[in-house]
Amino acid sequence: MRKLNVAIIGHNFMGKAHAHAWRNAPRFFELDAEPVLKVAVGRNQETLKAYADNWGWEETAADWREVVTRDDIDVVDVSVPTDLHAEIAVMAAEAGKHVFCEKPIALGSGQARAMLAAAQSAGIVHYLNHNYRRTPAVMLAKQLIDEGFVGRIFHWRGAYLQDWIVDPDFPLTWHLQREHAGAGPHFDLGSHNVDLARFLVGEITSVSAMTAQFVSERPLPGADAATFSAGSGGGTEAGPVTVEDAAFVTAQFENGALGSIDTSRFAPGRKNHHAFEIYGSDGSIVFDLERMNELQVYSRHDPAHVQGFRTVLATEGIHPYVAAWWPPGHVIGYEHAFHHAVVDFVRAITDGTEVRPNFEDGLRETLVLEAALKSAASGARVEVEAV
Ligand code: SOE
């Protein structure tokens, strides 16, 4: 069978989620090529070695520039902080490698445009990892919308709320610094929600927004600080938080729907509340990632005496991706959507099909997110720039 040699740049949270998927997706899904965990690249050689040994990467390396141009590499997996995405993805694309890139795509639309241009002129497969599109329940929502279950869509009510930095002593990780992250939860979490809004409802044409910052200074992180690691607080030195802590956006869609997207890391009790509600002329659909196997649906065409939301457990073999996993009711979890992304990405390479979201989607969502930041700064409603 054809082999696809993968080089992963980065080995923290997403490095694990991706390695898990590269290894195991072919065990559950039939693919025409076998991903090979060839080389893992990172700065800290000690933790990188432990990561590579644990997940079965054949080699480790310190310099991503040398690796992404190697003749024996087919796929570059970009799993590093956002500020490095553009440089790595552009160089990898120019070297003819297919690129699997974590979200948000880049620090801004300028970088996203450069990534898209490089990918298009090289003719490579480019994928932006909004993994939540590929949960069976979200795919079922898409199917229901396409089948007309909700009719004309009136509203998107989106939220992505977490609580991991409510403690003012949580360290100043890269996520809280504009030069590394581009923006705060508005990019990190809002990019996911805008992706689902575009996927399920359509293009957003104008936005108005407000942002807030609740903690302006935090302790500098210890050397091993990473997302969600409560014990990684730093010493006595502090530094400024240079991103927003929350962003609330209202959005006008091209098709006339009116939407809202709330993102925050200051919502105690909300661990990974990525949720949406869609309301239309014929019915409604509600999803919450913390109940990711379920979809709530309401149909105005149900008999009047039994009308109400019902819960569909999206674990039947007829639901997207499910047949490859377990019998009905044997629920799947967070990591499975990454497997589905790997499957669709590998098939795009072997079959010449298209995998979305790609860098064009990344550019479009960045233009929406940037318009919202402009609106928050000016207080005015802002049109989303054309691609
Ligand atoms: C941290 O906020 C984070 O890991 C995001 O970066 C992911 O994209 C999200 O899926 C979970 O939370």
Coordinates of C-alpha atoms and ligand atoms in Angstrom, one line a residue:
M1 CA 0.0 0.0 0.0
R2 CA 1.1 3.6 -0.7
K3 CA 2.8 5.2 2.3
L4 CA 2.4 8.9 3.3
N5 CA 5.2 10.1 5.4
V6 CA 4.0 12.6 7.9
A7 CA 6.1 15.3 9.7
I8 CA 4.5 16.9 12.7
I9 CA 5.7 20.3 13.9
G10 CA 4.7 20.7 17.6
H11 CA 4.1 18.0 20.2
N12 CA 1.8 19.4 22.9
F13 CA -2.0 19.1 23.2
M14 CA -2.7 19.1 19.4
G15 CA 0.5 17.0 18.8
K16 CA -1.1 14.2 20.8
A17 CA -4.5 14.5 19.3
H18 CA -3.1 14.4 15.8
A19 CA -0.6 11.6 16.5
H20 CA -3.4 9.5 17.9
A21 CA -5.4 10.1 14.7
W22 CA -2.6 9.5 12.3
R23 CA -1.9 6.1 14.0
N24 CA -5.4 4.8 14.5
A25 CA -7.6 6.2 11.7
P26 CA -6.4 3.5 9.3
R27 CA -7.2 0.8 11.9
F28 CA -10.9 1.8 11.7
F29 CA -11.3 3.2 8.2
E30 CA -10.3 1.8 4.9
L31 CA -7.7 4.1 3.3
D32 CA -5.7 3.7 0.1
A33 CA -2.6 5.1 1.8
E34 CA -1.0 4.4 5.1
P35 CA 0.2 7.4 7.1
V36 CA 3.6 6.8 8.5
L37 CA 4.6 8.8 11.6
K38 CA 8.0 9.7 10.2
V39 CA 9.3 12.7 12.1
A40 CA 8.3 14.8 15.1
V41 CA 9.8 18.3 15.3
G42 CA 10.0 20.4 18.5
R43 CA 12.2 22.8 20.5
N44 CA 12.5 20.9 23.8
Q45 CA 14.4 17.7 22.8
E46 CA 13.7 15.9 26.1
T47 CA 9.9 16.2 26.0
L48 CA 9.9 15.7 22.2
K49 CA 11.8 12.4 22.5
A50 CA 9.4 11.2 25.2
Y51 CA 6.4 12.2 23.0
A52 CA 7.9 10.5 19.9
D53 CA 8.7 7.3 21.8
N54 CA 5.2 7.2 23.2
W55 CA 3.4 7.7 19.9
G56 CA 5.8 5.9 17.7
W57 CA 7.3 8.7 15.6
E58 CA 10.3 7.2 13.8
E59 CA 12.6 10.2 14.3
T60 CA 12.8 13.6 16.0
A61 CA 14.3 16.8 14.8
A62 CA 14.9 20.4 16.1
D63 CA 14.7 22.4 12.8
W64 CA 11.3 22.4 11.0
R65 CA 12.9 24.2 8.0
E66 CA 15.1 21.2 7.3
V67 CA 12.3 18.8 7.7
V68 CA 9.5 20.4 5.6
T69 CA 11.8 20.4 2.6
R70 CA 12.9 16.7 2.9
D71 CA 12.3 14.6 -0.2
D72 CA 10.8 11.8 1.9
I73 CA 8.1 13.9 3.5
D74 CA 4.6 13.9 2.0
V75 CA 2.5 15.6 4.6
V76 CA 3.4 18.5 7.0
D77 CA 1.2 18.7 10.1
V78 CA 1.3 22.2 11.7
S79 CA 0.5 21.8 15.4
V80 CA 2.4 24.8 16.8
P81 CA 1.2 28.1 18.2
T82 CA -0.6 30.3 15.6
D83 CA 2.3 32.7 15.0
L84 CA 4.3 30.0 13.2
H85 CA 1.5 28.6 11.0
A86 CA 2.0 30.9 8.0
E87 CA 5.8 30.5 7.7
I88 CA 5.7 26.7 8.0
A89 CA 2.6 26.2 5.8
V90 CA 4.0 28.4 3.0
M91 CA 7.4 26.8 3.0
A92 CA 5.8 23.3 3.1
A93 CA 3.4 24.1 0.3
E94 CA 6.3 25.6 -1.8
A95 CA 8.1 22.3 -1.3
G96 CA 5.1 20.4 -2.6
K97 CA 3.9 18.9 0.7
H98 CA 0.3 18.5 1.6
V99 CA -0.5 20.6 4.7
F100 CA -2.7 19.7 7.6
C101 CA -2.9 22.8 9.8
E102 CA -4.3 23.5 13.2
K103 CA -6.7 26.4 13.7
P104 CA -6.9 29.4 13.8
I105 CA -5.3 29.6 10.4
A106 CA -2.9 32.5 11.2
L107 CA -2.4 35.8 13.0
G108 CA -4.5 37.7 10.4
S109 CA -5.9 37.7 6.9
G110 CA -2.6 38.8 5.3
Q111 CA -0.9 35.6 6.4
A112 CA -4.0 33.6 5.6
R113 CA -4.0 35.0 2.0
A114 CA -0.3 34.1 1.6
M115 CA -1.0 30.5 2.8
L116 CA -3.9 30.1 0.4
A117 CA -1.9 31.5 -2.5
A118 CA 1.0 29.2 -1.8
A119 CA -1.3 26.2 -1.5
Q120 CA -3.1 27.0 -4.7
S121 CA -0.1 27.6 -6.8
A122 CA 1.6 24.4 -5.5
G123 CA -1.6 22.4 -6.1
I124 CA -1.3 20.6 -2.8
V125 CA -4.1 19.4 -0.5
H126 CA -4.6 22.0 2.3
Y127 CA -6.8 21.4 5.3
L128 CA -7.6 23.6 8.3
N129 CA -8.4 21.5 11.3
H130 CA -11.8 22.6 12.6
N131 CA -12.3 19.2 14.0
Y132 CA -15.8 19.8 15.4
R133 CA -17.3 19.8 11.8
R134 CA -16.6 16.1 11.8
T135 CA -18.5 15.0 14.8
P136 CA -21.4 12.8 13.6
A137 CA -24.0 14.9 15.3
V138 CA -22.8 18.1 13.6
M139 CA -22.6 16.3 10.2
L140 CA -26.2 15.1 10.9
A141 CA -27.2 18.8 11.5
K142 CA -25.8 19.6 8.1
Q143 CA -27.7 16.8 6.5
L144 CA -30.9 17.8 8.1
I145 CA -30.5 21.4 7.0
D146 CA -29.7 20.3 3.4
E147 CA -32.8 18.1 3.5
G148 CA -34.9 21.1 4.5
F149 CA -35.7 20.0 8.1
V150 CA -35.4 23.5 9.5
G151 CA -36.6 25.3 6.4
R152 CA -35.5 28.9 6.0
I153 CA -32.9 29.7 8.7
F154 CA -33.8 32.7 10.8
H155 CA -31.1 32.4 13.6
W156 CA -27.7 31.1 14.5
R157 CA -27.0 31.4 18.2
G158 CA -23.4 30.2 18.7
A159 CA -21.3 30.1 21.8
Y160 CA -17.9 28.7 22.7
L161 CA -17.3 29.2 26.4
Q162 CA -14.5 27.8 28.7
D163 CA -13.3 28.6 32.2
W164 CA -9.6 27.7 32.3
I165 CA -8.2 31.2 33.0
V166 CA -10.6 32.6 35.5
D167 CA -7.9 32.3 38.2
P168 CA -5.9 35.6 37.8
D169 CA -2.8 33.5 38.8
F170 CA -3.1 31.3 35.7
P171 CA 0.1 32.0 33.8
L172 CA 0.6 34.2 30.7
T173 CA 0.8 31.3 28.2
W174 CA 1.1 32.1 24.4
H175 CA -2.7 32.1 24.1
L176 CA -2.8 35.4 26.0
Q177 CA -0.2 37.2 23.9
R178 CA -1.3 38.9 20.7
E179 CA 2.0 38.4 18.9
H180 CA 1.6 34.6 19.3
A181 CA -2.2 34.1 19.2
G182 CA -3.5 37.0 17.0
A183 CA -6.4 37.5 19.5
G184 CA -7.9 35.8 22.5
P185 CA -10.9 33.4 22.6
H186 CA -12.3 35.3 19.6
F187 CA -9.7 33.6 17.4
D188 CA -9.0 30.4 19.4
L189 CA -12.7 29.6 20.0
G190 CA -14.6 32.0 17.8
S191 CA -12.8 30.6 14.7
H192 CA -14.4 27.2 15.5
N193 CA -17.8 28.7 15.9
V194 CA -17.6 30.9 12.8
D195 CA -16.5 27.7 10.9
L196 CA -19.7 25.9 12.0
A197 CA -21.8 29.0 11.3
R198 CA -20.5 29.2 7.8
F199 CA -20.7 25.4 7.3
L200 CA -24.3 25.2 8.5
V201 CA -25.9 28.6 7.7
G202 CA -23.8 30.4 5.1
E203 CA -21.5 33.4 4.6
I204 CA -21.5 36.2 7.1
T205 CA -21.6 39.7 5.5
S206 CA -21.4 42.1 8.4
V207 CA -20.8 42.1 12.1
S208 CA -20.9 44.2 15.2
A209 CA -19.0 43.2 18.3
M210 CA -17.8 44.1 21.8
T211 CA -14.8 42.7 23.6
A212 CA -13.7 42.8 27.2
Q213 CA -10.5 42.1 29.2
F214 CA -10.9 41.0 32.8
V215 CA -7.3 40.3 33.9
S216 CA -4.6 42.6 32.4
E217 CA -1.5 41.1 33.9
R218 CA -0.5 37.5 34.7
P219 CA 2.5 35.7 36.1
L220 CA 5.1 34.6 33.5
P221 CA 4.8 30.9 32.8
G222 CA 7.1 28.2 34.0
A223 CA 9.1 26.4 31.3
D224 CA 6.5 23.6 31.0
A225 CA 3.4 25.8 31.0
A226 CA 0.7 24.5 28.6
T227 CA -3.0 25.0 28.0
F228 CA -5.1 23.8 30.9
S229 CA -2.1 22.8 33.1
A230 CA -3.2 24.4 36.4
G231 CA 0.1 23.5 38.1
S232 CA 2.2 25.4 35.6
G233 CA 2.0 28.8 37.3
G234 CA 5.1 30.9 37.1
G235 CA 7.2 32.8 39.6
T236 CA 7.0 36.4 40.8
E237 CA 7.4 38.2 37.5
A238 CA 4.4 39.2 35.6
G239 CA 3.6 40.3 32.1
P240 CA 0.7 42.1 30.3
V241 CA -2.2 40.2 28.7
T242 CA -2.4 41.6 25.2
V243 CA -5.6 39.9 24.0
E244 CA -9.3 40.1 24.9
D245 CA -10.8 37.7 27.4
A246 CA -14.2 37.6 25.8
A247 CA -15.9 38.7 22.6
F248 CA -19.6 38.9 21.8
V249 CA -20.5 39.2 18.2
T250 CA -23.7 39.7 16.3
A251 CA -23.7 38.7 12.7
Q252 CA -25.7 39.3 9.5
F253 CA -25.7 36.3 7.1
E254 CA -25.9 36.6 3.3
N255 CA -29.1 34.6 3.3
G256 CA -30.9 37.0 5.7
A257 CA -30.3 35.0 8.9
L258 CA -29.3 36.9 12.0
G259 CA -26.8 35.3 14.3
S260 CA -24.7 35.7 17.5
I261 CA -21.4 34.2 18.5
D262 CA -20.2 34.5 22.1
T263 CA -16.7 33.4 23.2
S264 CA -15.1 33.6 26.6
R265 CA -12.6 31.8 28.8
F266 CA -14.3 33.4 31.8
A267 CA -17.4 31.2 32.1
P268 CA -17.1 29.1 35.3
G269 CA -18.5 25.6 34.8
R270 CA -18.3 25.8 31.1
K271 CA -15.4 23.5 30.3
N272 CA -15.7 23.2 26.6
H273 CA -19.1 24.5 25.8
H274 CA -19.1 24.7 22.1
A275 CA -22.7 25.1 21.2
F276 CA -25.1 26.3 18.6
E277 CA -28.8 26.7 18.2
I278 CA -30.4 27.0 14.7
Y279 CA -34.0 28.3 14.3
G280 CA -35.8 28.1 11.0
S281 CA -39.3 28.3 9.5
D282 CA -39.9 24.5 9.9
G283 CA -37.9 23.6 13.0
S284 CA -34.8 23.9 15.1
I285 CA -31.5 22.2 15.9
V286 CA -29.5 22.4 19.0
F287 CA -25.9 21.1 19.7
D288 CA -23.5 21.2 22.6
L289 CA -20.1 19.6 22.3
E290 CA -20.2 18.6 26.0
R291 CA -23.0 16.2 24.8
M292 CA -21.4 15.6 21.5
N293 CA -23.2 12.4 20.6
E294 CA -26.6 14.1 20.8
L295 CA -28.5 16.4 18.6
Q296 CA -31.7 18.2 19.8
V297 CA -34.2 18.6 17.1
Y298 CA -37.6 20.2 17.0
S299 CA -40.0 20.0 14.0
R300 CA -43.0 22.2 13.5
H301 CA -44.5 19.3 11.5
D302 CA -44.7 16.9 14.4
P303 CA -48.3 16.3 15.5
A304 CA -49.3 19.3 17.7
H305 CA -50.0 17.2 20.8
V306 CA -46.4 15.8 20.9
Q307 CA -44.4 18.8 19.7
G308 CA -41.3 19.4 21.6
F309 CA -37.5 19.0 21.4
R310 CA -36.3 15.4 21.1
T311 CA -32.8 14.1 21.5
V312 CA -31.3 12.1 18.6
L313 CA -28.4 9.9 19.7
A314 CA -26.2 10.2 16.6
T315 CA -24.6 6.8 17.0
E316 CA -26.4 4.7 14.4
G317 CA -24.5 3.2 11.5
I318 CA -26.4 5.5 9.2
H319 CA -25.0 8.6 10.9
P320 CA -21.8 10.1 9.3
Y321 CA -18.6 8.2 10.2
V322 CA -20.3 6.0 12.8
A323 CA -20.3 2.7 10.9
A324 CA -16.5 2.5 11.2
W325 CA -16.6 2.6 15.0
W326 CA -18.9 0.8 17.5
P327 CA -22.4 -0.5 17.7
P328 CA -25.3 1.9 18.3
G329 CA -25.2 3.7 21.6
H330 CA -21.5 3.0 22.1
V331 CA -20.7 6.7 22.1
I332 CA -17.6 8.3 20.7
G333 CA -15.5 11.2 22.1
Y334 CA -13.3 14.3 21.4
E335 CA -10.5 12.4 19.7
H336 CA -12.7 10.8 17.1
A337 CA -13.3 13.9 15.0
F338 CA -9.5 14.2 14.6
H339 CA -9.6 10.7 13.1
H340 CA -12.3 11.7 10.7
A341 CA -10.3 14.7 9.6
V342 CA -7.3 12.4 8.9
V343 CA -9.5 10.1 6.9
D344 CA -10.9 12.8 4.7
F345 CA -7.5 14.4 4.3
V346 CA -5.9 11.2 3.2
R347 CA -8.7 10.5 0.8
A348 CA -8.4 13.9 -0.7
I349 CA -4.7 13.0 -1.4
T350 CA -5.4 9.5 -2.8
D351 CA -8.7 10.2 -4.6
G352 CA -8.3 13.8 -5.7
T353 CA -11.4 14.9 -3.7
E354 CA -11.7 18.2 -1.8
V355 CA -11.4 18.4 1.9
R356 CA -13.0 21.4 3.7
P357 CA -12.4 23.5 5.6
N358 CA -9.3 24.5 3.7
F359 CA -7.1 27.6 3.6
E360 CA -9.8 29.5 1.7
D361 CA -12.3 28.8 4.5
G362 CA -9.5 29.9 6.9
L363 CA -9.2 33.2 5.1
R364 CA -12.9 33.8 5.0
E365 CA -13.4 33.1 8.7
T366 CA -10.4 35.3 9.5
L367 CA -12.0 38.2 7.6
V368 CA -15.2 37.7 9.7
L369 CA -13.1 37.7 12.9
E370 CA -11.1 40.7 11.9
A371 CA -14.2 42.6 11.0
A372 CA -15.6 41.9 14.5
L373 CA -12.4 43.2 16.1
K374 CA -12.6 46.4 14.0
S375 CA -16.2 46.8 15.1
A376 CA -15.3 46.3 18.8
A377 CA -12.6 49.0 18.4
S378 CA -14.8 51.5 16.6
G379 CA -18.2 50.8 18.0
A380 CA -19.6 50.6 14.5
R381 CA -21.0 47.8 12.4
V382 CA -18.4 46.5 9.9
E383 CA -18.8 44.9 6.5
V384 CA -16.8 41.6 6.1
E385 CA -14.1 42.2 3.4
A386 CA -14.4 40.2 0.2
V387 CA -11.9 37.4 -0.4
Ligands
SOE1 C1 -7.9 25.8 24.1 O1 -8.7 26.9 24.2 C2 -8.5 24.8 23.1 O2 -7.6 23.7 23.1 C3 -8.6 25.3 21.7 O3 -7.4 25.8 21.2 C4 -9.1 24.2 20.8 O4 -9.2 24.6 19.5 C5 -10.5 23.8 21.4 O5 -11.0 22.8 20.5 C6 -10.4 23.4 22.8 O6 -9.8 24.4 23.5

